XYZ file of C-alpha atoms in Angstrom:
249
model
C 9.796 24.531 3.983
C 12.374 24.256 1.229
C 14.965 22.888 3.641
C 12.558 20.178 4.857
C 11.767 19.152 1.302
C 15.482 18.797 0.599
C 15.879 16.774 3.803
C 12.972 14.507 2.806
C 14.336 13.958 -0.697
C 17.772 13.287 0.790
C 16.271 10.654 3.087
C 14.526 9.003 0.131
C 17.815 8.918 -1.774
C 19.539 7.407 1.267
C 16.882 4.725 1.574
C 17.238 3.845 -2.095
C 21.025 3.667 -2.008
C 21.489 1.620 1.158
C 18.489 -0.695 0.967
C 16.674 1.048 3.784
C 16.636 0.495 7.524
C 14.502 1.729 10.393
C 16.919 4.501 11.351
C 16.829 5.960 7.849
C 13.055 5.573 7.537
C 12.663 7.695 10.676
C 14.440 10.506 8.827
C 11.305 10.859 6.724
C 9.742 12.691 9.671
C 7.806 9.808 11.213
C 7.662 9.764 14.992
C 7.619 6.264 16.472
C 6.561 7.718 19.832
C 3.212 8.896 18.439
C 0.148 7.445 20.184
C -1.875 5.024 18.064
C -3.633 6.625 15.064
C -2.441 10.156 15.844
C 0.103 12.645 14.538
C 2.666 14.332 16.738
C 3.624 17.975 16.256
C 6.837 16.718 14.668
C 4.900 14.727 12.061
C 2.510 17.586 11.357
C 5.457 19.924 10.830
C 6.962 17.358 8.466
C 3.815 17.416 6.330
C 2.239 14.096 7.308
C -1.553 13.675 7.261
C -3.569 11.058 9.122
C -5.753 8.844 6.925
C -7.448 6.940 9.758
C -8.228 8.224 13.251
C -9.089 4.860 14.824
C -12.698 5.890 15.485
C -14.449 6.112 12.107
C -13.765 5.772 8.406
C -14.100 9.432 7.509
C -12.114 10.064 4.338
C -12.785 6.573 2.942
C -15.494 4.940 0.819
C -16.094 1.684 -1.009
C -14.673 1.395 -4.504
C -17.351 2.707 -6.889
C -19.616 3.357 -3.906
C -20.621 6.431 -1.901
C -20.467 4.645 1.445
C -18.459 2.122 3.456
C -19.469 -1.450 2.522
C -20.657 -3.685 5.368
C -17.739 -6.085 4.900
C -15.464 -3.509 6.582
C -15.501 -2.487 10.234
C -13.440 -0.852 12.985
C -12.100 -3.232 15.615
C -9.568 -2.518 18.378
C -8.771 0.883 16.816
C -8.033 -0.764 13.458
C -9.682 -1.014 10.063
C -10.477 -4.662 9.335
C -12.794 -6.984 7.422
C -15.988 -8.790 8.376
C -16.035 -11.092 5.341
C -13.821 -14.115 5.905
C -14.991 -16.621 3.282
C -11.853 -16.153 1.170
C -13.629 -14.628 -1.823
C -12.843 -11.261 -3.405
C -15.007 -8.588 -1.884
C -15.399 -4.811 -1.833
C -12.223 -2.759 -1.406
C -12.211 0.578 0.429
C -10.365 3.594 -0.941
C -9.427 7.094 0.171
C -11.688 9.921 -0.890
C -8.628 11.851 -1.997
C -6.441 11.194 -5.039
C -2.657 11.199 -4.671
C 0.187 11.385 -7.190
C 3.586 11.650 -5.456
C 3.623 10.529 -1.835
C 5.056 8.503 1.021
C 2.586 6.138 2.680
C 3.212 4.581 6.080
C 0.965 2.050 7.806
C 0.997 -0.969 10.071
C -0.798 -4.271 9.561
C -1.090 -7.726 11.080
C -2.636 -10.882 9.661
C -4.422 -14.042 10.640
C -3.050 -17.332 9.209
C -3.509 -17.645 5.414
C -4.662 -14.025 5.098
C -4.548 -12.178 1.780
C -4.884 -8.436 1.177
C -2.902 -5.566 -0.319
C -2.432 -1.817 -0.675
C -3.211 -0.443 -4.121
C -2.428 2.929 -5.677
C -2.386 4.813 -9.000
C -5.662 3.172 -10.037
C -8.797 4.597 -11.631
C -12.147 4.587 -9.853
C -14.610 3.901 -12.643
C -17.673 1.605 -12.895
C -16.159 -0.108 -15.933
C -13.556 -1.612 -13.583
C -14.728 -4.005 -10.875
C -11.548 -3.876 -8.793
C -8.715 -1.367 -8.310
C -6.099 -3.972 -9.312
C -7.367 -3.862 -12.907
C -5.626 -0.511 -13.364
C -3.205 0.051 -10.474
C -0.215 -1.623 -8.796
C -0.406 -3.453 -5.491
C 1.897 -3.715 -2.504
C 1.205 -7.376 -1.736
C 0.053 -8.366 1.772
C -0.283 -12.123 2.203
C 0.688 -14.920 4.586
C 2.903 -16.579 1.990
C 4.289 -19.095 4.482
C 0.857 -20.220 5.654
C -0.879 -20.034 2.279
C -2.387 -23.453 1.422
C -1.282 -23.424 -2.230
C 2.095 -22.929 -3.899
C 2.700 -19.270 -4.701
C 4.711 -17.763 -7.517
C 7.510 -15.476 -6.363
C 5.567 -12.457 -7.629
C 2.673 -13.379 -5.339
C 4.694 -13.234 -2.119
C 4.402 -10.752 0.707
C 6.133 -7.405 0.243
C 6.397 -7.631 -3.536
C 4.786 -5.549 -6.256
C 2.034 -8.041 -7.092
C 2.360 -9.831 -10.449
C 5.304 -7.603 -11.407
C 8.252 -7.553 -8.997
C 8.851 -10.346 -6.446
C 10.119 -9.250 -3.026
C 13.912 -9.023 -2.932
C 14.000 -9.770 0.794
C 11.930 -11.736 3.289
C 11.085 -9.158 5.946
C 7.918 -10.797 7.273
C 7.204 -10.866 10.974
C 5.411 -13.878 12.489
C 1.646 -14.046 12.101
C -0.083 -11.971 14.776
C 2.741 -9.407 15.016
C 2.569 -5.904 13.589
C 4.399 -5.108 10.363
C 5.269 -1.647 9.046
C 4.955 -0.689 5.392
C 6.583 2.320 3.745
C 5.582 2.986 0.136
C 7.321 5.802 -1.754
C 5.894 6.967 -5.092
C 8.167 9.678 -6.465
C 7.268 10.356 -10.077
C 7.717 7.105 -11.976
C 10.009 5.674 -9.302
C 8.328 3.373 -6.773
C 10.033 1.832 -3.741
C 8.484 -0.547 -1.201
C 9.752 -1.218 2.330
C 8.579 -3.802 4.838
C 9.774 -3.610 8.437
C 12.676 -1.383 7.423
C 13.890 -3.519 4.522
C 13.497 -2.690 0.853
C 11.389 -5.396 -0.780
C 10.700 -3.960 -4.257
C 11.807 -1.071 -6.458
C 10.965 -0.198 -10.034
C 10.777 2.571 -12.610
C 7.364 2.805 -14.221
C 7.423 2.778 -18.047
C 11.028 1.515 -18.136
C 11.859 -1.266 -20.610
C 11.915 -3.788 -17.757
C 8.563 -2.604 -16.350
C 6.965 -2.597 -19.820
C 8.194 -6.103 -20.574
C 6.782 -7.432 -17.296
C 3.539 -5.545 -17.763
C 2.979 -6.899 -21.291
C 4.093 -10.500 -20.793
C 2.508 -11.518 -17.484
C -0.869 -11.394 -15.791
C -1.541 -7.804 -16.834
C -1.416 -8.610 -20.539
C -5.138 -9.329 -20.151
C -5.763 -5.960 -18.471
C -5.215 -3.251 -21.113
C -5.487 -0.335 -18.670
C -3.147 -1.665 -15.989
C -0.459 0.866 -15.109
C -1.706 3.637 -17.392
C -2.619 6.069 -14.584
C -0.056 8.171 -12.723
C -2.308 9.162 -9.830
C -5.173 7.641 -7.909
C -6.708 6.832 -4.552
C -5.148 4.527 -1.970
C -7.013 1.228 -1.505
C -7.099 -1.499 1.129
C -7.994 -4.802 -0.485
C -10.580 -7.236 0.861
C -9.907 -10.825 -0.189
C -12.276 -12.362 2.322
C -9.622 -12.909 4.989
C -8.745 -11.094 8.208
C -6.138 -8.316 8.232
C -5.946 -5.317 10.573
C -4.649 -1.897 9.466
C -3.715 1.033 11.696
C -1.460 4.120 11.892
C -2.208 5.003 8.277
C -0.268 8.166 7.449
C 0.634 9.889 4.195
C 2.944 12.693 3.153
C 2.513 14.232 -0.280
C 5.672 14.983 -2.259
C 5.497 18.173 -4.264
């Protein structure tokens, strides 16, 4: 077990140093030959857990709810949204709270779609949405979006904090792979094998961005070091599948 942990940490260091590519991401113990929404023996041995089985939403609930809101459904072995009017709606979150982890998932979008993956947020009735307290791996059709976007709003970035450093988007309708690594205060985001964002939480740079931008109006943003994982519903159509997570001890 110790040797695997060292191998995993070595792979994370390699990803960080070289910018990341698909070959190095596979060293994290993911098996690209796995059938849809399943774990292979290799992945189980590597410590991965499956967060969605393609059949039901066991292990998930609506933010500040005890059930799955009706605006979410399962379609073609994917988690997706029913609400498509473009307005903010109910997010779904994992039942379990995570601190240090690697998250892997796949998504595809319809034109002008908007969503995101959120983490390190607090589930509490005093907050209406997870983004009020936790960071977001931005998922958006920035090329098909009808309005002009700021750089920090674009796909693959850390929303309202760190713009994506590379454009790794696949065409609309194709599947994209996300890798999110939260290792202590160090967060790294990968899209389709390319590093798109990296930051150190509580660093001078992070604090300056947090206090001078959008989150200046959200006093509890970024104050939590653990939380659930959320899929955001912005009233547009996005499909999520192959949602897997490995906790880092």
